[in-house]
């Protein structure tokens, strides 16, 4: 050949549990190794099937009075990062909650330059001005019966100080939507942030007042967009 040759090889069923034993010399000493991929941290190594369903991501943001100041600023910054990282072809919406709830779009809308611009402008004026913390009513609106042809994902950004957390957990358990959470600020209800993600078969993360939030945003978005592992 006149150039470099690249040879790619892949073992058959590389992630099956297996053990190796290698003799080291005439004194009968051996080295052994065991491969067993069963922990959640290793799931990203497993082969996945393509998910041909359309994707819908709904961002639920806490705009109650307890989010005033640094918390709402951090939540808005995280949402701006999310918006600029969404893949083409997905649909999205932003739903705010406090004493009531409201949606940016009447229904989730395709991710385009126009919808990104509208959402970004909306976030520039977002404030913690919606009173109380009625997350349950908001989730009852968001977690409508799911279309099996769509991969439905919800990401909730909150400080966790909400009314009726048990009701939120029960609703998330009974929904076909996957619910992820991000706790915002130093004083966060870990019980709500962890409990809601666990009930919704999702993942949780925390964003403090000062640390870089980009790794958290990237990680949660990758999880929300990941196709399901092979059964």
PDB file of C-alpha atoms in Angstrom:
ATOM      1  CA  UNK A   1       0.000   0.000   0.000  1.00  0.00           C
ATOM      2  CA  UNK A   2       1.035   3.598  -0.585  1.00  0.00           C
ATOM      3  CA  UNK A   3      -0.530   4.951   2.633  1.00  0.00           C
ATOM      4  CA  UNK A   4      -1.478   4.011   6.150  1.00  0.00           C
ATOM      5  CA  UNK A   5      -3.602   0.928   6.644  1.00  0.00           C
ATOM      6  CA  UNK A   6      -6.158   0.983   9.462  1.00  0.00           C
ATOM      7  CA  UNK A   7      -7.362  -2.416  10.627  1.00  0.00           C
ATOM      8  CA  UNK A   8     -10.433  -2.396  12.884  1.00  0.00           C
ATOM      9  CA  UNK A   9     -11.388  -5.496  14.860  1.00  0.00           C
ATOM     10  CA  UNK A  10     -14.174  -6.040  17.344  1.00  0.00           C
ATOM     11  CA  UNK A  11     -14.645  -9.142  19.545  1.00  0.00           C
ATOM     12  CA  UNK A  12     -17.923 -11.001  19.381  1.00  0.00           C
ATOM     13  CA  UNK A  13     -20.139 -10.227  22.405  1.00  0.00           C
ATOM     14  CA  UNK A  14     -17.416  -8.143  24.096  1.00  0.00           C
ATOM     15  CA  UNK A  15     -19.428  -7.350  27.233  1.00  0.00           C
ATOM     16  CA  UNK A  16     -20.369 -10.859  28.318  1.00  0.00           C
ATOM     17  CA  UNK A  17     -18.954 -11.880  31.734  1.00  0.00           C
ATOM     18  CA  UNK A  18     -15.686 -13.740  31.273  1.00  0.00           C
ATOM     19  CA  UNK A  19     -12.481 -14.759  33.032  1.00  0.00           C
ATOM     20  CA  UNK A  20      -8.888 -15.058  31.781  1.00  0.00           C
ATOM     21  CA  UNK A  21      -6.087 -17.148  33.319  1.00  0.00           C
ATOM     22  CA  UNK A  22      -2.557 -16.675  31.962  1.00  0.00           C
ATOM     23  CA  UNK A  23       0.462 -18.833  32.976  1.00  0.00           C
ATOM     24  CA  UNK A  24       3.457 -16.624  33.800  1.00  0.00           C
ATOM     25  CA  UNK A  25       6.324 -19.120  33.769  1.00  0.00           C
ATOM     26  CA  UNK A  26       7.685 -22.512  34.754  1.00  0.00           C
ATOM     27  CA  UNK A  27       7.017 -21.918  38.473  1.00  0.00           C
ATOM     28  CA  UNK A  28       3.254 -22.376  37.853  1.00  0.00           C
ATOM     29  CA  UNK A  29       2.390 -18.776  38.815  1.00  0.00           C
ATOM     30  CA  UNK A  30      -0.638 -17.420  36.988  1.00  0.00           C
ATOM     31  CA  UNK A  31      -2.351 -14.089  36.424  1.00  0.00           C
ATOM     32  CA  UNK A  32      -6.136 -13.861  36.266  1.00  0.00           C
ATOM     33  CA  UNK A  33      -8.662 -11.231  35.233  1.00  0.00           C
ATOM     34  CA  UNK A  34     -12.435 -11.060  35.522  1.00  0.00           C
ATOM     35  CA  UNK A  35     -14.824  -8.961  33.431  1.00  0.00           C
ATOM     36  CA  UNK A  36     -18.335  -8.460  34.758  1.00  0.00           C
ATOM     37  CA  UNK A  37     -20.279  -5.343  33.654  1.00  0.00           C
ATOM     38  CA  UNK A  38     -23.289  -5.053  35.899  1.00  0.00           C
ATOM     39  CA  UNK A  39     -23.123  -1.673  37.661  1.00  0.00           C
ATOM     40  CA  UNK A  40     -25.123   1.404  36.540  1.00  0.00           C
ATOM     41  CA  UNK A  41     -21.857   3.263  35.942  1.00  0.00           C
ATOM     42  CA  UNK A  42     -20.958   0.760  33.216  1.00  0.00           C
ATOM     43  CA  UNK A  43     -24.266   0.916  31.365  1.00  0.00           C
ATOM     44  CA  UNK A  44     -22.860   3.417  28.905  1.00  0.00           C
ATOM     45  CA  UNK A  45     -20.530   0.703  27.598  1.00  0.00           C
ATOM     46  CA  UNK A  46     -23.352  -1.635  26.711  1.00  0.00           C
ATOM     47  CA  UNK A  47     -24.550  -1.824  23.111  1.00  0.00           C
ATOM     48  CA  UNK A  48     -27.767   0.061  22.497  1.00  0.00           C
ATOM     49  CA  UNK A  49     -30.506  -0.208  19.975  1.00  0.00           C
ATOM     50  CA  UNK A  50     -31.440   2.680  17.749  1.00  0.00           C
ATOM     51  CA  UNK A  51     -34.463   4.596  18.969  1.00  0.00           C
ATOM     52  CA  UNK A  52     -36.428   5.719  15.928  1.00  0.00           C
ATOM     53  CA  UNK A  53     -39.061   7.505  18.016  1.00  0.00           C
ATOM     54  CA  UNK A  54     -39.380  11.275  17.901  1.00  0.00           C
ATOM     55  CA  UNK A  55     -37.946  13.033  20.948  1.00  0.00           C
ATOM     56  CA  UNK A  56     -39.811  15.479  23.153  1.00  0.00           C
ATOM     57  CA  UNK A  57     -38.094  17.317  26.005  1.00  0.00           C
ATOM     58  CA  UNK A  58     -40.056  19.472  28.415  1.00  0.00           C
ATOM     59  CA  UNK A  59     -38.130  21.695  30.820  1.00  0.00           C
ATOM     60  CA  UNK A  60     -40.073  22.416  34.007  1.00  0.00           C
ATOM     61  CA  UNK A  61     -38.642  25.391  35.900  1.00  0.00           C
ATOM     62  CA  UNK A  62     -39.469  26.510  39.433  1.00  0.00           C
ATOM     63  CA  UNK A  63     -40.356  30.215  39.493  1.00  0.00           C
ATOM     64  CA  UNK A  64     -41.686  30.351  43.043  1.00  0.00           C
ATOM     65  CA  UNK A  65     -40.553  33.011  45.506  1.00  0.00           C
ATOM     66  CA  UNK A  66     -37.947  30.706  47.058  1.00  0.00           C
ATOM     67  CA  UNK A  67     -36.046  30.749  43.746  1.00  0.00           C
ATOM     68  CA  UNK A  68     -35.459  34.530  43.859  1.00  0.00           C
ATOM     69  CA  UNK A  69     -31.960  35.875  43.345  1.00  0.00           C
ATOM     70  CA  UNK A  70     -29.052  33.588  42.535  1.00  0.00           C
ATOM     71  CA  UNK A  71     -31.191  30.436  42.138  1.00  0.00           C
ATOM     72  CA  UNK A  72     -33.334  31.708  39.286  1.00  0.00           C
ATOM     73  CA  UNK A  73     -30.248  33.177  37.612  1.00  0.00           C
ATOM     74  CA  UNK A  74     -28.557  29.765  37.709  1.00  0.00           C
ATOM     75  CA  UNK A  75     -31.698  27.996  36.476  1.00  0.00           C
ATOM     76  CA  UNK A  76     -31.992  30.401  33.533  1.00  0.00           C
ATOM     77  CA  UNK A  77     -28.307  29.969  32.646  1.00  0.00           C
ATOM     78  CA  UNK A  78     -28.722  26.179  32.711  1.00  0.00           C
ATOM     79  CA  UNK A  79     -31.784  26.399  30.458  1.00  0.00           C
ATOM     80  CA  UNK A  80     -29.886  28.560  27.967  1.00  0.00           C
ATOM     81  CA  UNK A  81     -27.209  25.855  27.819  1.00  0.00           C
ATOM     82  CA  UNK A  82     -29.833  23.155  27.346  1.00  0.00           C
ATOM     83  CA  UNK A  83     -31.465  25.053  24.500  1.00  0.00           C
ATOM     84  CA  UNK A  84     -28.195  25.474  22.625  1.00  0.00           C
ATOM     85  CA  UNK A  85     -27.397  21.784  22.979  1.00  0.00           C
ATOM     86  CA  UNK A  86     -30.639  20.239  21.714  1.00  0.00           C
ATOM     87  CA  UNK A  87     -30.431  18.057  18.602  1.00  0.00           C
ATOM     88  CA  UNK A  88     -32.231  18.888  15.395  1.00  0.00           C
ATOM     89  CA  UNK A  89     -35.447  16.972  14.941  1.00  0.00           C
ATOM     90  CA  UNK A  90     -36.588  17.058  18.557  1.00  0.00           C
ATOM     91  CA  UNK A  91     -39.505  18.986  20.049  1.00  0.00           C
ATOM     92  CA  UNK A  92     -39.309  20.995  23.254  1.00  0.00           C
ATOM     93  CA  UNK A  93     -41.188  23.280  25.595  1.00  0.00           C
ATOM     94  CA  UNK A  94     -40.546  25.271  28.767  1.00  0.00           C
ATOM     95  CA  UNK A  95     -43.157  25.094  31.518  1.00  0.00           C
ATOM     96  CA  UNK A  96     -42.956  27.437  34.524  1.00  0.00           C
ATOM     97  CA  UNK A  97     -44.602  26.777  37.862  1.00  0.00           C
ATOM     98  CA  UNK A  98     -45.340  28.608  41.088  1.00  0.00           C
ATOM     99  CA  UNK A  99     -48.838  29.050  42.493  1.00  0.00           C
ATOM    100  CA  UNK A 100     -49.987  28.314  38.925  1.00  0.00           C
ATOM    101  CA  UNK A 101     -48.203  27.055  35.826  1.00  0.00           C
ATOM    102  CA  UNK A 102     -47.770  28.283  32.255  1.00  0.00           C
ATOM    103  CA  UNK A 103     -46.118  27.062  29.052  1.00  0.00           C
ATOM    104  CA  UNK A 104     -43.930  28.961  26.633  1.00  0.00           C
ATOM    105  CA  UNK A 105     -45.612  27.258  23.668  1.00  0.00           C
ATOM    106  CA  UNK A 106     -49.186  25.880  23.587  1.00  0.00           C
ATOM    107  CA  UNK A 107     -47.603  22.488  22.915  1.00  0.00           C
ATOM    108  CA  UNK A 108     -44.083  21.199  22.382  1.00  0.00           C
ATOM    109  CA  UNK A 109     -42.674  22.715  19.219  1.00  0.00           C
ATOM    110  CA  UNK A 110     -39.969  21.575  16.781  1.00  0.00           C
ATOM    111  CA  UNK A 111     -36.465  22.796  17.583  1.00  0.00           C
ATOM    112  CA  UNK A 112     -35.639  25.389  14.932  1.00  0.00           C
ATOM    113  CA  UNK A 113     -33.752  28.665  14.747  1.00  0.00           C
ATOM    114  CA  UNK A 114     -37.040  30.504  15.258  1.00  0.00           C
ATOM    115  CA  UNK A 115     -38.180  28.491  18.277  1.00  0.00           C
ATOM    116  CA  UNK A 116     -34.698  28.715  19.826  1.00  0.00           C
ATOM    117  CA  UNK A 117     -34.750  32.498  19.439  1.00  0.00           C
ATOM    118  CA  UNK A 118     -38.215  32.737  20.997  1.00  0.00           C
ATOM    119  CA  UNK A 119     -37.225  30.539  23.944  1.00  0.00           C
ATOM    120  CA  UNK A 120     -33.965  32.397  24.510  1.00  0.00           C
ATOM    121  CA  UNK A 121     -35.761  35.744  24.546  1.00  0.00           C
ATOM    122  CA  UNK A 122     -38.324  34.338  26.963  1.00  0.00           C
ATOM    123  CA  UNK A 123     -35.584  33.239  29.364  1.00  0.00           C
ATOM    124  CA  UNK A 124     -33.991  36.684  29.343  1.00  0.00           C
ATOM    125  CA  UNK A 125     -37.047  38.067  31.146  1.00  0.00           C
ATOM    126  CA  UNK A 126     -37.672  35.081  33.447  1.00  0.00           C
ATOM    127  CA  UNK A 127     -38.013  35.883  37.154  1.00  0.00           C
ATOM    128  CA  UNK A 128     -39.049  34.134  40.362  1.00  0.00           C
ATOM    129  CA  UNK A 129     -42.405  35.883  40.353  1.00  0.00           C
ATOM    130  CA  UNK A 130     -45.016  33.120  40.402  1.00  0.00           C
ATOM    131  CA  UNK A 131     -45.675  32.857  44.141  1.00  0.00           C
ATOM    132  CA  UNK A 132     -46.067  29.400  45.694  1.00  0.00           C
ATOM    133  CA  UNK A 133     -44.778  25.949  44.754  1.00  0.00           C
ATOM    134  CA  UNK A 134     -47.575  23.873  43.196  1.00  0.00           C
ATOM    135  CA  UNK A 135     -45.385  21.412  41.312  1.00  0.00           C
ATOM    136  CA  UNK A 136     -47.980  18.626  41.431  1.00  0.00           C
ATOM    137  CA  UNK A 137     -50.540  20.562  39.374  1.00  0.00           C
ATOM    138  CA  UNK A 138     -47.841  21.449  36.886  1.00  0.00           C
ATOM    139  CA  UNK A 139     -46.765  17.812  36.532  1.00  0.00           C
ATOM    140  CA  UNK A 140     -50.386  16.731  36.096  1.00  0.00           C
ATOM    141  CA  UNK A 141     -50.467  19.058  33.102  1.00  0.00           C
ATOM    142  CA  UNK A 142     -47.069  18.028  31.708  1.00  0.00           C
ATOM    143  CA  UNK A 143     -47.232  14.263  32.263  1.00  0.00           C
ATOM    144  CA  UNK A 144     -50.217  13.728  30.028  1.00  0.00           C
ATOM    145  CA  UNK A 145     -50.806  10.260  28.560  1.00  0.00           C
ATOM    146  CA  UNK A 146     -47.719   9.529  26.488  1.00  0.00           C
ATOM    147  CA  UNK A 147     -47.676   8.738  22.787  1.00  0.00           C
ATOM    148  CA  UNK A 148     -45.628   5.514  22.404  1.00  0.00           C
ATOM    149  CA  UNK A 149     -44.267   6.861  19.124  1.00  0.00           C
ATOM    150  CA  UNK A 150     -42.487   9.654  21.047  1.00  0.00           C
ATOM    151  CA  UNK A 151     -39.617   9.434  23.498  1.00  0.00           C
ATOM    152  CA  UNK A 152     -40.946  11.706  26.263  1.00  0.00           C
ATOM    153  CA  UNK A 153     -38.467  13.254  28.718  1.00  0.00           C
ATOM    154  CA  UNK A 154     -38.933  15.872  31.446  1.00  0.00           C
ATOM    155  CA  UNK A 155     -36.173  17.815  33.200  1.00  0.00           C
ATOM    156  CA  UNK A 156     -37.266  19.635  36.367  1.00  0.00           C
ATOM    157  CA  UNK A 157     -35.147  22.499  37.721  1.00  0.00           C
ATOM    158  CA  UNK A 158     -36.075  23.419  41.308  1.00  0.00           C
ATOM    159  CA  UNK A 159     -34.793  24.099  44.806  1.00  0.00           C
ATOM    160  CA  UNK A 160     -37.137  21.310  45.926  1.00  0.00           C
ATOM    161  CA  UNK A 161     -39.278  23.341  48.329  1.00  0.00           C
ATOM    162  CA  UNK A 162     -42.610  22.248  46.873  1.00  0.00           C
ATOM    163  CA  UNK A 163     -46.063  21.313  48.121  1.00  0.00           C
ATOM    164  CA  UNK A 164     -47.086  17.640  48.313  1.00  0.00           C
ATOM    165  CA  UNK A 165     -43.853  15.894  47.258  1.00  0.00           C
ATOM    166  CA  UNK A 166     -45.411  12.462  47.838  1.00  0.00           C
ATOM    167  CA  UNK A 167     -48.131  13.283  45.346  1.00  0.00           C
ATOM    168  CA  UNK A 168     -45.430  14.242  42.821  1.00  0.00           C
ATOM    169  CA  UNK A 169     -43.647  10.925  43.400  1.00  0.00           C
ATOM    170  CA  UNK A 170     -46.832   8.915  42.911  1.00  0.00           C
ATOM    171  CA  UNK A 171     -47.647  10.746  39.678  1.00  0.00           C
ATOM    172  CA  UNK A 172     -44.128  10.248  38.296  1.00  0.00           C
ATOM    173  CA  UNK A 173     -44.246   6.513  39.100  1.00  0.00           C
ATOM    174  CA  UNK A 174     -47.500   6.068  37.220  1.00  0.00           C
ATOM    175  CA  UNK A 175     -46.422   8.060  34.156  1.00  0.00           C
ATOM    176  CA  UNK A 176     -44.793   6.747  30.978  1.00  0.00           C
ATOM    177  CA  UNK A 177     -42.653   9.907  30.873  1.00  0.00           C
ATOM    178  CA  UNK A 178     -39.113   9.756  32.210  1.00  0.00           C
ATOM    179  CA  UNK A 179     -38.476  12.483  34.786  1.00  0.00           C
ATOM    180  CA  UNK A 180     -35.016  13.906  35.523  1.00  0.00           C
ATOM    181  CA  UNK A 181     -34.256  16.562  38.126  1.00  0.00           C
ATOM    182  CA  UNK A 182     -31.676  19.258  38.800  1.00  0.00           C
ATOM    183  CA  UNK A 183     -31.497  20.782  42.271  1.00  0.00           C
ATOM    184  CA  UNK A 184     -30.600  24.481  42.067  1.00  0.00           C
ATOM    185  CA  UNK A 185     -28.742  26.424  44.752  1.00  0.00           C
ATOM    186  CA  UNK A 186     -27.091  25.631  48.067  1.00  0.00           C
ATOM    187  CA  UNK A 187     -30.266  25.081  50.098  1.00  0.00           C
ATOM    188  CA  UNK A 188     -32.005  22.307  48.182  1.00  0.00           C
ATOM    189  CA  UNK A 189     -34.490  19.663  49.300  1.00  0.00           C
ATOM    190  CA  UNK A 190     -32.508  16.566  48.407  1.00  0.00           C
ATOM    191  CA  UNK A 191     -35.502  14.405  49.321  1.00  0.00           C
ATOM    192  CA  UNK A 192     -37.558  15.982  46.525  1.00  0.00           C
ATOM    193  CA  UNK A 193     -34.793  16.124  43.925  1.00  0.00           C
ATOM    194  CA  UNK A 194     -33.691  12.520  44.514  1.00  0.00           C
ATOM    195  CA  UNK A 195     -37.166  11.123  45.142  1.00  0.00           C
ATOM    196  CA  UNK A 196     -38.772  12.606  42.031  1.00  0.00           C
ATOM    197  CA  UNK A 197     -35.980  11.363  39.747  1.00  0.00           C
ATOM    198  CA  UNK A 198     -36.136   7.877  41.259  1.00  0.00           C
ATOM    199  CA  UNK A 199     -39.929   7.773  40.974  1.00  0.00           C
ATOM    200  CA  UNK A 200     -39.709   8.919  37.342  1.00  0.00           C
ATOM    201  CA  UNK A 201     -36.964   6.407  36.410  1.00  0.00           C
ATOM    202  CA  UNK A 202     -34.661   9.338  35.699  1.00  0.00           C
ATOM    203  CA  UNK A 203     -31.437  10.864  36.992  1.00  0.00           C
ATOM    204  CA  UNK A 204     -30.737  13.706  39.406  1.00  0.00           C
ATOM    205  CA  UNK A 205     -27.977  16.303  39.597  1.00  0.00           C
ATOM    206  CA  UNK A 206     -27.259  19.445  41.619  1.00  0.00           C
ATOM    207  CA  UNK A 207     -26.085  22.913  40.593  1.00  0.00           C
ATOM    208  CA  UNK A 208     -24.622  25.045  43.382  1.00  0.00           C
ATOM    209  CA  UNK A 209     -24.123  28.784  43.449  1.00  0.00           C
ATOM    210  CA  UNK A 210     -20.661  28.916  41.915  1.00  0.00           C
ATOM    211  CA  UNK A 211     -19.478  25.707  40.233  1.00  0.00           C
ATOM    212  CA  UNK A 212     -19.436  25.179  36.482  1.00  0.00           C
ATOM    213  CA  UNK A 213     -22.873  23.961  35.413  1.00  0.00           C
ATOM    214  CA  UNK A 214     -21.964  22.876  31.873  1.00  0.00           C
ATOM    215  CA  UNK A 215     -20.937  19.307  32.879  1.00  0.00           C
ATOM    216  CA  UNK A 216     -24.269  18.855  34.680  1.00  0.00           C
ATOM    217  CA  UNK A 217     -26.266  20.110  31.693  1.00  0.00           C
ATOM    218  CA  UNK A 218     -24.343  17.933  29.253  1.00  0.00           C
ATOM    219  CA  UNK A 219     -24.709  14.849  31.442  1.00  0.00           C
ATOM    220  CA  UNK A 220     -28.445  15.252  31.956  1.00  0.00           C
ATOM    221  CA  UNK A 221     -29.083  15.959  28.284  1.00  0.00           C
ATOM    222  CA  UNK A 222     -27.080  12.917  27.223  1.00  0.00           C
ATOM    223  CA  UNK A 223     -29.111  10.785  29.607  1.00  0.00           C
ATOM    224  CA  UNK A 224     -32.389  12.183  28.325  1.00  0.00           C
ATOM    225  CA  UNK A 225     -31.422  11.607  24.696  1.00  0.00           C
ATOM    226  CA  UNK A 226     -29.823   8.181  25.151  1.00  0.00           C
ATOM    227  CA  UNK A 227     -31.561   5.271  23.402  1.00  0.00           C
ATOM    228  CA  UNK A 228     -32.636   2.403  25.660  1.00  0.00           C
ATOM    229  CA  UNK A 229     -30.130  -0.392  26.341  1.00  0.00           C
ATOM    230  CA  UNK A 230     -30.672  -3.710  24.634  1.00  0.00           C
ATOM    231  CA  UNK A 231     -33.001  -5.967  26.568  1.00  0.00           C
TER     232      UNK A 231
END
